[in-house]
GROMACS .gro file of C-alpha atoms in nm:
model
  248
    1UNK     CA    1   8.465  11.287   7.531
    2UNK     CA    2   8.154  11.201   7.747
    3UNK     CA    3   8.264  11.138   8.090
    4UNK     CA    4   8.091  10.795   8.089
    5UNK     CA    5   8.250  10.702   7.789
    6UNK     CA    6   8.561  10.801   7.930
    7UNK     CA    7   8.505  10.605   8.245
    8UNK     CA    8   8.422  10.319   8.052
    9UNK     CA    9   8.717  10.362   7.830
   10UNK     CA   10   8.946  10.371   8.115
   11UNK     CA   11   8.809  10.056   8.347
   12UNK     CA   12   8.830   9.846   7.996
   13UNK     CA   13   9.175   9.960   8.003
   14UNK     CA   14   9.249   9.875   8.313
   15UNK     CA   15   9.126   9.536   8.309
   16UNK     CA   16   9.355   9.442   7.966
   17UNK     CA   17   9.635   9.527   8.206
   18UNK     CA   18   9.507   9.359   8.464
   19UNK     CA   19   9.477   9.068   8.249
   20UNK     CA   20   9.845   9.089   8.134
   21UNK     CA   21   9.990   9.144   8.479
   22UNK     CA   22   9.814   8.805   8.535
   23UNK     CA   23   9.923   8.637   8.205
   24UNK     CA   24  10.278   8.789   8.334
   25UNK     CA   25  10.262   8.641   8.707
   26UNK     CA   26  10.156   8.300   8.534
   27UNK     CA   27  10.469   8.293   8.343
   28UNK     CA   28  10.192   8.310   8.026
   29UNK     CA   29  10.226   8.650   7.895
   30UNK     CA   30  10.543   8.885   7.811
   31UNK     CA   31  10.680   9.070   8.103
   32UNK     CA   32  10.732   9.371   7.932
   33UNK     CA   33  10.326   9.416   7.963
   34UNK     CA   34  10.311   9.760   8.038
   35UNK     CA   35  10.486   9.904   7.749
   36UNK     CA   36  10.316   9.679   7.538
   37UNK     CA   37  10.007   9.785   7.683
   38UNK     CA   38  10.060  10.132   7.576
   39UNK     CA   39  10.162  10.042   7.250
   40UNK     CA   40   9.929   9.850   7.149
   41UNK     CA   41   9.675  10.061   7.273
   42UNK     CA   42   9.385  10.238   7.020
   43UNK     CA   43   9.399  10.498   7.320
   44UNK     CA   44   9.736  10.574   7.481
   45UNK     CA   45   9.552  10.795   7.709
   46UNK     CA   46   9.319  10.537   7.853
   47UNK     CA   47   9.627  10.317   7.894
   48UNK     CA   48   9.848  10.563   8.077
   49UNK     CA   49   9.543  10.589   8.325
   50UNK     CA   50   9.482  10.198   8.371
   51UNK     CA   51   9.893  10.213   8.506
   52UNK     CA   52   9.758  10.472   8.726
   53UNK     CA   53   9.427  10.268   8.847
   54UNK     CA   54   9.619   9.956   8.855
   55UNK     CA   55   9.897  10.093   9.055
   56UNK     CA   56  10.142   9.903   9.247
   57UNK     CA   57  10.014   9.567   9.122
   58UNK     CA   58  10.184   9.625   8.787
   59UNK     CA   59  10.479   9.522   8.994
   60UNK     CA   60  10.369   9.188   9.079
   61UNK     CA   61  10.531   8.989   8.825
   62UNK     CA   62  10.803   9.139   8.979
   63UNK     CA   63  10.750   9.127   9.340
   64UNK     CA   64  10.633   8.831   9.332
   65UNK     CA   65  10.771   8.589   9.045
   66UNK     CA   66  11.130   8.729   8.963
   67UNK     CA   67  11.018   8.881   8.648
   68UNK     CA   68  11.240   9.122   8.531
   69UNK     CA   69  11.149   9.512   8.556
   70UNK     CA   70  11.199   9.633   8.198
   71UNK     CA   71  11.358   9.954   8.126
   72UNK     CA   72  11.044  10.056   7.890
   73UNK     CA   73  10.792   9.948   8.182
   74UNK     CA   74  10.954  10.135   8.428
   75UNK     CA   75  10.943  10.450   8.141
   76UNK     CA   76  10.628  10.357   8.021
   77UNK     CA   77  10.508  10.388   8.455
   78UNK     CA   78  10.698  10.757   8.495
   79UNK     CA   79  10.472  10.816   8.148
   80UNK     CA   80  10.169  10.740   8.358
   81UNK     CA   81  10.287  11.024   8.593
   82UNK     CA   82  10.395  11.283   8.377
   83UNK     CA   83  10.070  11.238   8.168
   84UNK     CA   84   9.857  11.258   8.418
   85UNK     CA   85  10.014  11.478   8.732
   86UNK     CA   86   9.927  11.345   9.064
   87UNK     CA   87   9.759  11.600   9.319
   88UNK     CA   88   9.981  11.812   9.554
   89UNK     CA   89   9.713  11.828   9.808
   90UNK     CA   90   9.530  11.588   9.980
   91UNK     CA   91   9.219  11.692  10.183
   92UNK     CA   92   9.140  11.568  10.511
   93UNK     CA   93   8.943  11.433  10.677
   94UNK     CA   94   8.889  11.214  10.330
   95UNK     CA   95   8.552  11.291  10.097
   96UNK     CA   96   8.249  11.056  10.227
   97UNK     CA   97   8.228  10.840   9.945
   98UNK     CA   98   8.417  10.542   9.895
   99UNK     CA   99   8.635  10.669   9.662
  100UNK     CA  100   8.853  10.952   9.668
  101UNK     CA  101   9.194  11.155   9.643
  102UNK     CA  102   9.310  10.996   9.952
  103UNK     CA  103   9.270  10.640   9.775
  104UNK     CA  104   9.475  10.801   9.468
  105UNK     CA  105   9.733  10.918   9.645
  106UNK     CA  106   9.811  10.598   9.842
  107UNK     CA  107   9.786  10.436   9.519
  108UNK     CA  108  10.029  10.644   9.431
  109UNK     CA  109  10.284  10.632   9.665
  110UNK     CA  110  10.283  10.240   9.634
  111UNK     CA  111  10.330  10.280   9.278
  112UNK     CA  112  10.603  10.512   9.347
  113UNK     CA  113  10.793  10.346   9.578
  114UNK     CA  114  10.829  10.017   9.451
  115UNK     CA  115  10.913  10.179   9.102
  116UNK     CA  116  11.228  10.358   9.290
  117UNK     CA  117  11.299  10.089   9.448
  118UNK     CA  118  11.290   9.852   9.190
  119UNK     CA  119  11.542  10.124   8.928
  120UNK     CA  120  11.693  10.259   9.239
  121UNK     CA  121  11.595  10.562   9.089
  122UNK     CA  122  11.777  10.518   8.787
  123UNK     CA  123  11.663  10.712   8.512
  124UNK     CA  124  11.310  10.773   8.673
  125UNK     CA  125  11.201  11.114   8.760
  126UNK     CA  126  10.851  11.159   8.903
  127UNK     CA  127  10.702  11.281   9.220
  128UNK     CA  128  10.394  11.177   9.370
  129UNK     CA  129  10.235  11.225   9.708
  130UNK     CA  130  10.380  11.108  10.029
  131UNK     CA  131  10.194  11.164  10.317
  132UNK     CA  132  10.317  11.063  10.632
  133UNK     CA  133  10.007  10.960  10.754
  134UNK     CA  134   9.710  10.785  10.544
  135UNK     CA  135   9.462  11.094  10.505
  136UNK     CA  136   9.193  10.829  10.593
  137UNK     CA  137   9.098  10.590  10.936
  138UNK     CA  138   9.329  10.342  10.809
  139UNK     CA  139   9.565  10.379  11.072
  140UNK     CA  140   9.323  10.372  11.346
  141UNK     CA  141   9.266  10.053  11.327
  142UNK     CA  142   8.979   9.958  11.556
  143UNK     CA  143   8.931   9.799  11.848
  144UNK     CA  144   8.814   9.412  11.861
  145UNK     CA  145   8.518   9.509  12.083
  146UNK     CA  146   8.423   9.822  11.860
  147UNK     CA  147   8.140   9.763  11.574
  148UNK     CA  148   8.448   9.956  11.367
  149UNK     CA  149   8.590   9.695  11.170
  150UNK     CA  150   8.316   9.672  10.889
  151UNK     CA  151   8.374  10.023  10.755
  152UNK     CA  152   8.756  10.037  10.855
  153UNK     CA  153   8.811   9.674  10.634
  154UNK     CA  154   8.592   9.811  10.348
  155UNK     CA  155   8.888  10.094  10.329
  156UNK     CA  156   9.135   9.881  10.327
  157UNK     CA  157   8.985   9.659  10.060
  158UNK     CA  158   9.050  10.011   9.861
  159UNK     CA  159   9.405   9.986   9.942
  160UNK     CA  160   9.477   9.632   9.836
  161UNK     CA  161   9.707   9.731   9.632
  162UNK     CA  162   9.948   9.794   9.914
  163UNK     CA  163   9.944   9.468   9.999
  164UNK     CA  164  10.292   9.333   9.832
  165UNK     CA  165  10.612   9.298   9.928
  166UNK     CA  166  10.886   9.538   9.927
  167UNK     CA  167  10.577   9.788  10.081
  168UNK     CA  168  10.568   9.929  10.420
  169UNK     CA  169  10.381  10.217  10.632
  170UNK     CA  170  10.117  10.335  10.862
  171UNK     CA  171   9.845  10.123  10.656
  172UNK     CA  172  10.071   9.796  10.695
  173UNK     CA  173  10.096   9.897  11.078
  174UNK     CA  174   9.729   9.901  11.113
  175UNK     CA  175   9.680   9.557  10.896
  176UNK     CA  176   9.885   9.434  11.150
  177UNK     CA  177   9.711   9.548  11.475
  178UNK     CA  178   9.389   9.453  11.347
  179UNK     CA  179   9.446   9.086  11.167
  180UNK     CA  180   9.064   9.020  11.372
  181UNK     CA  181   8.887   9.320  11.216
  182UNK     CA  182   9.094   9.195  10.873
  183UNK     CA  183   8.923   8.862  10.874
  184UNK     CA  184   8.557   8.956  11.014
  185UNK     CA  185   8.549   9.195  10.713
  186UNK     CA  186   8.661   8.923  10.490
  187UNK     CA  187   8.387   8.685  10.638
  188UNK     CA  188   8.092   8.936  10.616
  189UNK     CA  189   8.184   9.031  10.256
  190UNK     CA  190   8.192   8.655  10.131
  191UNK     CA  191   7.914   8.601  10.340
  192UNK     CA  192   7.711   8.919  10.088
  193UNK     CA  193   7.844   8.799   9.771
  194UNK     CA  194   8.069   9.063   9.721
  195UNK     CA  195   8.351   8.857   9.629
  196UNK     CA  196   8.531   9.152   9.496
  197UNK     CA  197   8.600   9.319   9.873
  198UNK     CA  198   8.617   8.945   9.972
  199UNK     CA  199   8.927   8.909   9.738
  200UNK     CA  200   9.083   9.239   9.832
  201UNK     CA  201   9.071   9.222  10.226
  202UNK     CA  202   9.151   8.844  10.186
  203UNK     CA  203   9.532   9.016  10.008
  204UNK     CA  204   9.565   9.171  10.310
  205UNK     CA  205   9.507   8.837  10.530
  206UNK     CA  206   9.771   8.661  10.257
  207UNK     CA  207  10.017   8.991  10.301
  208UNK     CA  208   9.982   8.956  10.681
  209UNK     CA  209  10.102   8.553  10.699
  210UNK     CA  210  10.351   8.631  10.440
  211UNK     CA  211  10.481   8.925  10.734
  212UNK     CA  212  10.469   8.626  10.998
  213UNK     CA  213  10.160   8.749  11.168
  214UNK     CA  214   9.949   8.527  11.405
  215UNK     CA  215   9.566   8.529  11.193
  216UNK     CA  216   9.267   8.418  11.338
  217UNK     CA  217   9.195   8.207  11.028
  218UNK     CA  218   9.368   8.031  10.745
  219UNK     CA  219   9.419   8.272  10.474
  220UNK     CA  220   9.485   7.976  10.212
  221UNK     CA  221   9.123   7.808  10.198
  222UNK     CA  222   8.926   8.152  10.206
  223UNK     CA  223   9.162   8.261   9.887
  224UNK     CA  224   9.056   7.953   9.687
  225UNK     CA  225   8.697   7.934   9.798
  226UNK     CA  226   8.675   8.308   9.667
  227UNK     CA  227   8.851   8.216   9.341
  228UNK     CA  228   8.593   7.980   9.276
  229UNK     CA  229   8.326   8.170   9.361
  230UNK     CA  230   8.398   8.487   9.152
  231UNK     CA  231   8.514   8.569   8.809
  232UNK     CA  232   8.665   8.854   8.600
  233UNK     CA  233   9.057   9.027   8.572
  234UNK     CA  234   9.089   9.241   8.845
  235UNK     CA  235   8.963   8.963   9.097
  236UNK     CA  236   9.185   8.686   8.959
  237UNK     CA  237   9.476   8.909   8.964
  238UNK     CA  238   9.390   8.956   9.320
  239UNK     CA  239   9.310   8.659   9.403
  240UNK     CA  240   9.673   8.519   9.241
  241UNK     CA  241   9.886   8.769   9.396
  242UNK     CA  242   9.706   8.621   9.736
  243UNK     CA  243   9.812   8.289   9.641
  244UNK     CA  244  10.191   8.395   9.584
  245UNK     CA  245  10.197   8.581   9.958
  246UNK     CA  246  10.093   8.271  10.074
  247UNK     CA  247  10.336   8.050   9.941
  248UNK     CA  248  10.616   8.294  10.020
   0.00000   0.00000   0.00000
């Protein structure tokens, strides 16, 4: 297949599942939405990957709304995995562009650990990577005085998917030294129409009040002046899961 068409194939994917996590977190749309999202798929393939992409957010309904984890979600997930092997290595310092393996494998080990977590390891076998450290400058947060914060929020717009409960590491450690850097990031990208990075830094503002953390702004009316403002799946799934770590 043309790698385009592939790429295409796969982001489509991901935003149907996207869409029913959403449907799922509104109490509007079956709960078993993974499985169904494989099974109802004209390319299994493309849906095993758009688990993958979408990550740990496949859990919200969970997480967040009491859904129920279904036995055939949590099989369809470890699918996602065996299909598609995570890699074993990592390299660091992390590739220039914005996206990268570092990026997958966080993904990863969110997806990862909530699924154990979740089954308590029932009848799920999978491995993914761990590292003990972010193999990016997530963890070094930076300084309020530093010009740092622009890039160092853009990053952790990448790792929004972090942001839910039952979640915790080195890139939750550095949301919380750096709730400042957090919202200045948040400002500038609303500020540049990019309402996408907006919504995904903003999780991380909604993630940090839900953790009991002092912000320099209120979370609540930037999350509903960005819903407004912007449009499509993967930004209202964002932008819902932000409303839910708000409330909690």
């Amino acid at each position: 297949m043309n790698p385009d068409r592939s790429r295409t194939a796969y982001q489509e994917s991901a935003a149907g599942l996207a869409r029913r996590a959403l449907g799922a977190l509104r109490g509007t749309e079956g709960t078993a939405m993974a499985a169904a999202h494989v099974e109802s798929a004209q390319d299994p393939g493309a849906a095993l990957a758009a688990i993958r992409i979408l990550g740990a957010d496949t859990f919200a309904p969970v997480v967040l709304a009491g859904a129920p984890l279904h036995r055939e979600d949590a099989q369809a997930i470890a699918l996602a995995f065996s299909a598609l092997p995570p890699a074993r290595d990592v390299p660091l310092p992390p590739p220039a562009g914005p996206e990268g393996p570092w990026l997958m494998a966080w993904r990863d080990w969110g997806t990862v650990t909530l699924l154990t977590v979740l089954t308590g390891g029932d009848g799920v076998r999978l491995t993914a990577p761990r590292p003990a450290r972010p193999a990016h400058p997530a963890d070094a947060a930076p300084a309020d005085d530093t010009a740092a914060w622009a890039e160092w929020s853009v990053r952790m717009a990448q790792l929004s998917t972090l942001a839910l409960p039952g979640l915790d590491g080195p890139v939750h450690d550095a949301a919380r030294r750096s709730p400042l850097a957090l919202a200045r990031g948040a400002t500038r990208a609303v500020l540049r129409r990019d309402y996408p990075t907006a919504a995904r830094i903003a999780r991380w503002l909604a993630w940090l009040r839900s953790d009991g953390v002092r912000l320099p702004l209120d979370a609540a009316p930037l999350v509903e002046h960005i819903g407004l403002l912007a449009g499509g799946d993967r930004l209202a799934l964002d932008t819902a899961i932000s409303r839910r770590l708000i409330a909690i």
